Tab-separated table of C-alpha atoms in Angstrom:
chain	number	residue	atom	x	y	z
A	1	GLN	CA	-40.326	-7.943	-27.130
A	2	ARG	CA	-42.840	-10.519	-25.792
A	3	VAL	CA	-39.945	-12.339	-24.147
A	4	LEU	CA	-38.764	-9.146	-22.487
A	5	GLN	CA	-42.316	-8.334	-21.420
A	6	ALA	CA	-42.600	-11.951	-19.753
A	7	ILE	CA	-39.267	-11.351	-18.026
A	8	ASN	CA	-40.743	-8.091	-16.601
A	9	ASN	CA	-44.044	-9.558	-15.621
A	10	LEU	CA	-42.389	-12.561	-13.820
A	11	GLY	CA	-39.779	-10.452	-12.193
A	12	TYR	CA	-37.163	-12.839	-13.376
A	13	ARG	CA	-33.521	-12.495	-12.249
A	14	ARG	CA	-30.659	-14.412	-13.776
A	15	ASN	CA	-29.084	-17.005	-11.575
A	16	SER	CA	-25.427	-16.299	-11.274
A	17	ILE	CA	-24.603	-19.514	-9.783
A	18	ALA	CA	-26.110	-21.495	-12.632
A	19	ARG	CA	-24.527	-19.036	-15.115
A	20	GLY	CA	-21.205	-19.710	-13.292
A	21	LEU	CA	-21.556	-23.342	-13.780
A	22	LYS	CA	-22.154	-23.045	-17.465
A	23	SER	CA	-19.293	-20.776	-18.044
A	24	ASN	CA	-17.008	-22.312	-15.453
A	25	GLN	CA	-16.440	-18.750	-13.952
A	26	SER	CA	-17.678	-17.375	-10.671
A	27	ARG	CA	-17.065	-13.805	-11.703
A	28	LEU	CA	-15.578	-13.301	-8.260
A	29	ILE	CA	-12.003	-12.063	-7.337
A	30	GLY	CA	-10.331	-13.053	-4.064
A	31	TYR	CA	-8.651	-10.420	-1.919
A	32	ALA	CA	-7.363	-10.986	1.509
A	33	TRP	CA	-7.947	-8.783	4.619
A	34	HIS	CA	-4.722	-8.858	6.630
A	35	SER	CA	-4.490	-8.601	10.441
A	36	ALA	CA	-3.359	-5.131	11.467
A	37	GLU	CA	-0.726	-4.378	14.160
A	38	ASP	CA	-3.254	-1.893	15.549
A	39	PRO	CA	-6.868	-2.928	14.832
A	40	ILE	CA	-8.089	0.481	15.819
A	41	ARG	CA	-6.009	2.087	13.146
A	42	ARG	CA	-6.280	-0.024	10.110
A	43	ASN	CA	-4.217	0.541	6.903
A	44	ALA	CA	-6.034	3.411	5.308
A	45	LEU	CA	-4.185	3.115	2.131
A	46	LEU	CA	-5.162	-0.544	1.752
A	47	ASP	CA	-8.682	0.198	2.666
A	48	ARG	CA	-8.859	2.757	-0.037
A	49	PHE	CA	-7.304	0.299	-2.427
A	50	LEU	CA	-10.117	-2.265	-1.597
A	51	TYR	CA	-12.759	0.344	-2.563
A	52	ASP	CA	-10.864	1.233	-5.779
A	53	ILE	CA	-10.504	-2.467	-6.868
A	54	ALA	CA	-14.135	-3.195	-6.123
A	55	GLN	CA	-15.063	-0.256	-8.346
A	56	ALA	CA	-12.796	-1.326	-11.146
A	57	ALA	CA	-13.942	-4.939	-10.967
A	58	GLU	CA	-17.582	-4.092	-11.184
A	59	SER	CA	-16.833	-2.096	-14.501
A	60	TRP	CA	-15.850	-5.608	-15.910
A	61	GLY	CA	-18.807	-7.330	-14.322
A	62	TYR	CA	-16.722	-8.982	-11.470
A	63	HIS	CA	-17.058	-8.663	-7.727
A	64	ILE	CA	-14.527	-8.667	-4.942
A	65	LEU	CA	-14.788	-11.617	-2.332
A	66	THR	CA	-12.801	-10.658	0.736
A	67	PHE	CA	-11.362	-13.101	3.143
A	68	ALA	CA	-9.404	-12.901	6.298
A	69	GLN	CA	-5.729	-13.833	6.267
A	70	ALA	CA	-4.122	-13.952	9.827
A	71	GLU	CA	-0.589	-14.064	8.439
A	72	SER	CA	0.599	-12.213	5.390
A	73	THR	CA	2.564	-15.348	4.002
A	74	SER	CA	-0.258	-17.905	4.707
A	75	ILE	CA	-1.424	-19.876	1.770
A	76	THR	CA	-4.101	-21.855	3.453
A	77	ASN	CA	-7.174	-19.671	2.335
A	78	TYR	CA	-5.740	-19.559	-1.226
A	79	GLU	CA	-5.630	-23.275	-1.229
A	80	GLU	CA	-9.186	-23.741	-0.022
A	81	LEU	CA	-10.573	-21.182	-2.569
A	82	MET	CA	-8.589	-22.788	-5.400
A	83	GLN	CA	-9.958	-26.284	-4.393
A	84	ILE	CA	-13.673	-25.277	-4.320
A	85	ALA	CA	-13.156	-22.862	-7.498
A	86	ARG	CA	-14.779	-20.120	-5.552
A	87	VAL	CA	-12.959	-17.338	-7.329
A	88	ASP	CA	-11.553	-16.795	-10.873
A	89	GLY	CA	-8.519	-15.050	-9.661
A	90	PHE	CA	-6.595	-13.038	-6.902
A	91	VAL	CA	-5.417	-9.600	-6.047
A	92	LEU	CA	-2.523	-9.641	-3.656
A	93	SER	CA	-1.210	-6.823	-1.502
A	94	ASP	CA	1.298	-6.417	1.407
A	95	ILE	CA	3.795	-8.078	-0.794
A	96	THR	CA	6.942	-9.641	1.044
A	97	TYR	CA	10.289	-10.788	0.038
A	98	ASN	CA	10.018	-14.533	-0.971
A	99	ASP	CA	6.180	-14.255	-0.733
A	100	ALA	CA	4.776	-17.721	-0.272
A	101	ARG	CA	1.476	-16.825	-1.782
A	102	ILE	CA	3.132	-15.752	-5.032
A	103	HIS	CA	5.216	-18.866	-5.102
A	104	TYR	CA	2.019	-20.979	-4.598
A	105	LEU	CA	-0.108	-19.309	-7.120
A	106	LEU	CA	2.731	-19.379	-9.696
A	107	LYS	CA	3.138	-23.092	-9.289
A	108	GLN	CA	-0.659	-23.697	-9.511
A	109	GLY	CA	-0.910	-21.481	-12.550
A	110	ALA	CA	-3.657	-19.550	-10.890
A	111	PRO	CA	-4.577	-16.053	-12.267
A	112	PHE	CA	-3.453	-13.254	-10.073
A	113	VAL	CA	-1.888	-9.723	-9.903
A	114	ALA	CA	-0.005	-8.250	-7.147
A	115	PHE	CA	-0.004	-4.633	-5.762
A	116	GLY	CA	3.765	-4.524	-5.297
A	117	ARG	CA	6.907	-6.563	-6.296
A	118	ALA	CA	8.664	-9.150	-4.456
A	119	ASP	CA	12.061	-10.559	-5.480
A	120	ASP	CA	13.586	-8.911	-8.541
A	121	ASP	CA	14.164	-12.294	-10.431
A	122	TRP	CA	10.471	-13.383	-9.928
A	123	ASP	CA	8.271	-12.965	-13.120
A	124	PHE	CA	4.640	-12.295	-12.243
A	125	PRO	CA	2.044	-9.629	-13.112
A	126	SER	CA	2.163	-6.635	-10.845
A	127	VAL	CA	1.367	-3.003	-10.405
A	128	ASP	CA	3.652	-1.034	-8.009
A	129	ILE	CA	4.314	2.542	-7.031
A	130	ASP	CA	7.902	3.831	-6.688
A	131	GLY	CA	8.363	4.047	-2.986
A	132	ARG	CA	12.116	4.850	-3.400
A	133	LEU	CA	11.250	7.851	-5.575
A	134	GLY	CA	8.510	8.942	-3.099
A	135	MET	CA	10.838	9.188	-0.137
A	136	ARG	CA	13.547	10.783	-2.248
A	137	MET	CA	10.979	13.523	-3.057
A	138	VAL	CA	10.263	13.961	0.620
A	139	ILE	CA	14.093	14.437	1.480
A	140	GLU	CA	14.610	16.673	-1.456
A	141	HIS	CA	11.801	18.956	-0.255
A	142	LEU	CA	13.098	19.062	3.232
A	143	LEU	CA	16.714	19.814	1.968
A	144	ALA	CA	15.165	22.627	-0.156
A	145	ARG	CA	13.651	23.989	3.067
A	146	GLY	CA	17.161	24.343	4.492
A	147	HIS	CA	17.165	21.019	6.534
A	148	GLU	CA	20.358	19.066	6.658
A	149	ARG	CA	19.738	17.104	9.971
A	150	ILE	CA	16.928	14.781	8.756
A	151	GLY	CA	15.718	11.801	10.725
A	152	LEU	CA	13.773	8.821	9.290
A	153	LEU	CA	11.183	6.645	11.011
A	154	CYS	CA	10.812	3.371	9.131
A	155	TRP	CA	9.799	-0.281	9.679
A	156	PRO	CA	12.289	-2.754	10.845
A	157	GLU	CA	14.781	-3.929	8.124
A	158	GLY	CA	13.493	-6.762	5.834
A	159	VAL	CA	10.123	-5.170	5.338
A	160	ARG	CA	9.973	-4.652	1.537
A	161	ILE	CA	8.287	-1.285	1.241
A	162	GLY	CA	10.226	0.000	4.184
A	163	ASP	CA	13.659	-1.012	2.597
A	164	SER	CA	12.608	0.779	-0.587
A	165	ARG	CA	11.680	4.055	1.156
A	166	ALA	CA	14.802	4.012	3.375
A	167	GLN	CA	16.917	3.650	0.254
A	168	GLY	CA	15.186	6.691	-1.123
A	169	TYR	CA	16.174	8.547	1.963
A	170	ARG	CA	19.770	7.458	1.615
A	171	ASP	CA	19.820	8.403	-2.159
A	172	ALA	CA	18.685	12.031	-1.545
A	173	LEU	CA	21.021	12.673	1.287
A	174	ALA	CA	23.957	11.115	-0.789
A	175	ALA	CA	23.050	13.240	-3.872
A	176	ALA	CA	23.187	16.313	-1.554
A	177	GLY	CA	26.671	15.357	-0.181
A	178	ILE	CA	25.260	14.661	3.267
A	179	ALA	CA	26.501	11.804	5.256
A	180	VAL	CA	23.832	9.488	6.517
A	181	ARG	CA	23.926	9.115	10.272
A	182	ASP	CA	22.534	5.867	11.600
A	183	GLN	CA	21.566	7.373	14.807
A	184	TRP	CA	19.032	9.399	12.917
A	185	ILE	CA	17.325	6.297	11.613
A	186	ALA	CA	14.799	4.721	13.968
A	187	ARG	CA	13.089	1.419	13.248
A	188	THR	CA	9.672	1.056	14.649
A	189	ARG	CA	6.385	-0.932	14.490
A	190	ASN	CA	3.437	0.622	12.654
A	191	SER	CA	1.559	2.285	15.530
A	192	VAL	CA	1.330	5.709	16.938
A	193	GLU	CA	2.642	4.658	20.472
A	194	HIS	CA	5.620	2.891	18.987
A	195	ALA	CA	6.458	5.887	16.726
A	196	PHE	CA	6.148	8.216	19.854
A	197	SER	CA	8.749	6.302	21.603
A	198	ALA	CA	10.968	6.089	18.652
A	199	THR	CA	10.887	9.792	18.307
A	200	GLN	CA	11.846	10.157	21.834
A	201	ARG	CA	14.927	8.064	21.154
A	202	LEU	CA	15.629	9.928	17.815
A	203	MET	CA	15.444	13.425	19.713
A	204	SER	CA	17.823	12.254	22.516
A	205	THR	CA	20.791	12.302	19.896
A	206	HIS	CA	23.204	15.042	19.520
A	207	PRO	CA	22.785	17.011	17.480
A	208	LYS	CA	19.094	16.525	17.102
A	209	PRO	CA	17.218	16.287	13.707
A	210	THR	CA	15.398	19.470	12.662
A	211	ALA	CA	13.114	17.367	10.508
A	212	ILE	CA	11.740	13.792	10.522
A	213	ALA	CA	10.489	11.961	7.523
A	214	CYS	CA	8.211	8.928	8.148
A	215	ALA	CA	7.547	5.750	6.222
A	216	ASN	CA	3.797	6.203	6.605
A	217	ASP	CA	1.249	8.636	7.971
A	218	VAL	CA	0.593	6.455	11.142
A	219	MET	CA	4.258	6.950	12.206
A	220	ALA	CA	4.094	10.511	11.540
A	221	PHE	CA	1.009	10.830	13.745
A	222	GLY	CA	3.111	9.452	16.571
A	223	VAL	CA	5.934	11.925	15.819
A	224	MET	CA	3.522	14.894	15.952
A	225	ARG	CA	2.159	13.769	19.197
A	226	TYR	CA	5.594	13.678	20.684
A	227	PHE	CA	6.343	17.118	19.594
A	228	GLU	CA	3.043	18.512	20.864
A	229	ARG	CA	3.743	17.068	24.492
A	230	ALA	CA	7.382	18.393	24.085
A	231	GLY	CA	5.943	21.756	23.435
A	232	LEU	CA	7.329	22.034	20.011
A	233	GLN	CA	5.248	23.356	17.130
A	234	VAL	CA	5.377	21.123	14.032
A	235	GLY	CA	5.907	23.242	10.893
A	236	VAL	CA	7.623	25.990	12.971
A	237	ASP	CA	10.149	24.429	15.260
A	238	VAL	CA	10.471	21.172	13.518
A	239	ALA	CA	9.290	19.616	10.162
A	240	VAL	CA	7.522	16.346	9.915
A	241	THR	CA	6.382	14.419	6.847
A	242	GLY	CA	4.368	11.289	6.253
A	243	TYR	CA	3.628	8.876	3.515
A	244	ASP	CA	0.449	7.579	1.947
A	245	ASP	CA	-1.595	10.906	2.132
A	246	THR	CA	-4.455	9.486	4.312
A	247	PRO	CA	-7.506	11.683	5.116
A	248	VAL	CA	-6.134	12.328	8.617
A	249	ALA	CA	-2.962	13.697	7.059
A	250	GLU	CA	-5.031	16.177	5.198
A	251	LEU	CA	-6.950	17.066	8.305
A	252	LEU	CA	-3.689	17.663	10.412
A	253	GLY	CA	-1.936	19.490	7.640
A	254	LEU	CA	0.760	16.788	7.314
A	255	THR	CA	2.947	16.841	4.236
A	256	SER	CA	2.680	13.544	2.766
A	257	VAL	CA	3.384	11.290	-0.385
A	258	HIS	CA	0.208	10.497	-2.372
A	259	GLN	CA	-0.002	7.226	-3.967
A	260	PRO	CA	-2.524	6.841	-6.910
A	261	THR	CA	-4.421	3.742	-5.670
A	262	ASP	CA	-7.272	4.420	-8.191
A	263	ILE	CA	-4.955	4.145	-11.094
A	264	VAL	CA	-3.335	1.029	-9.493
A	265	ALA	CA	-6.697	-0.576	-9.066
A	266	VAL	CA	-7.708	-0.078	-12.635
A	267	LYS	CA	-4.420	-1.467	-13.918
A	268	VAL	CA	-4.461	-4.298	-11.562
A	269	ILE	CA	-8.053	-5.401	-12.558
A	270	GLU	CA	-7.352	-4.856	-16.214
A	271	ILE	CA	-4.279	-7.169	-15.953
A	272	LEU	CA	-6.090	-9.815	-14.006
A	273	ILE	CA	-8.949	-9.984	-16.372
A	274	GLY	CA	-6.475	-10.666	-19.233
A	275	GLU	CA	-4.822	-13.377	-17.060
A	276	ILE	CA	-8.450	-14.882	-16.253
A	277	GLN	CA	-9.594	-14.953	-19.845
A	278	GLY	CA	-6.297	-16.350	-21.126
A	279	MET	CA	-5.476	-13.123	-23.076
A	280	PRO	CA	-2.750	-11.469	-21.220
A	281	VAL	CA	-2.246	-7.842	-21.908
A	282	PRO	CA	1.089	-6.632	-23.478
A	283	ARG	CA	2.279	-4.910	-20.382
A	284	ARG	CA	1.841	-7.098	-17.314
A	285	THR	CA	4.329	-5.125	-15.059
A	286	VAL	CA	3.450	-1.576	-14.225
A	287	PHE	CA	5.450	0.945	-12.170
A	288	LEU	CA	3.811	4.220	-11.230
A	289	GLU	CA	5.207	7.372	-9.703
A	290	PRO	CA	3.839	8.911	-6.554
A	291	SER	CA	3.555	12.708	-5.955
A	292	LEU	CA	4.296	14.887	-2.938
A	293	VAL	CA	1.581	16.931	-1.323
A	294	VAL	CA	3.138	19.752	0.629
A	295	ARG	CA	1.168	20.988	3.716
A	296	ALA	CA	1.920	23.052	6.849
A	297	SER	CA	3.966	20.564	8.685
A	298	SER	CA	7.073	20.992	6.558
A	299	ARG	CA	6.772	24.568	5.519
A	300	ASN	CA	9.028	25.998	8.155
A	301	GLN	CA	12.189	27.918	6.891
A	302	ARG	CA	15.496	27.130	8.595
C-alpha cells in the first residue's frame, strides 16, 4: 500500500521503452497504409479494418504502428522496421499473387498475419472472407429478382480479390444455366469516374444488361451516377449492387455485400499474438463468410 501511495504521490508512469528493452518487445504491431488510386475516396473497408485491429490489439496490450507504403509489393519499410526492431510483428492487407512482402517475412521468420490469401501453395497465417461466395450471393439475388442479363464491373484481371469475385459471378450464372457474355464484363480501375465510363461501354451492348453487379461500392457509385445522368432510376429501371457495405452504400440505398472486418480483426490479432509469443494457435488459417444486405437499388421486379 505504501508503494502504491508513493506511486500516486509522485505521479509515476512506467517507461514503455525501458520495459520493451527488458522484455525485448516493443508491444507495437506494424500495418502499412497503401496509396489509393483516388486519394479523395480512400478504401473505406480497410479504413474500418484499421480501426478494428487497433481495438483488437489494445485488448492484448499492443498498439498499431502505421507506416506509408507507396507500392503494395514494396518490402523496404518492412526491412527497415525489422532492422531496428521497431515492431513485434505485422498485419498485412491488399494481398497480391506472389506477394513480395509475404515471401520476405516468411524468409525472415518474422511474425505476421495477412488479411487475405495469396498463392494456394503458400503456407502462412491468414484470415480471409470468401469473395467468391459473396459475389455468387449477389448474382443469385439478382436472378431471383428475374434478371438474366447481368453485367459485372470488376478490376483488371490479375487482381486477386477481383478474380475471386468474378469467378463467383461466373459460378452463379453457370449454375442457373445462363451463358456468360464477355461483353457484359467490364474491367475498370477503382474510381467513380472510371466506373462511369465502363458503364457507358457496358450499356452500349445489345442487348443491354438489366442489372449490374460491382466488385466494390466505389464502382457501384460510378454506375449509379451514369444511370442518374441517363435518366434511369436505379431500383426501378435497372438494378445495381456493390460490395463492401460502406456507410455511403447504406446512405444511397445500395445493395451490397457486408464483410465482417470486426471478426477478421479479432482473429488476425489473436493469431498474431500467438506468432509473436511463440505459441501458435491451433487454427492459423481462417476463412469467413460474408452476408448480403439488400436495399432499394436491387428490389425492382422484372
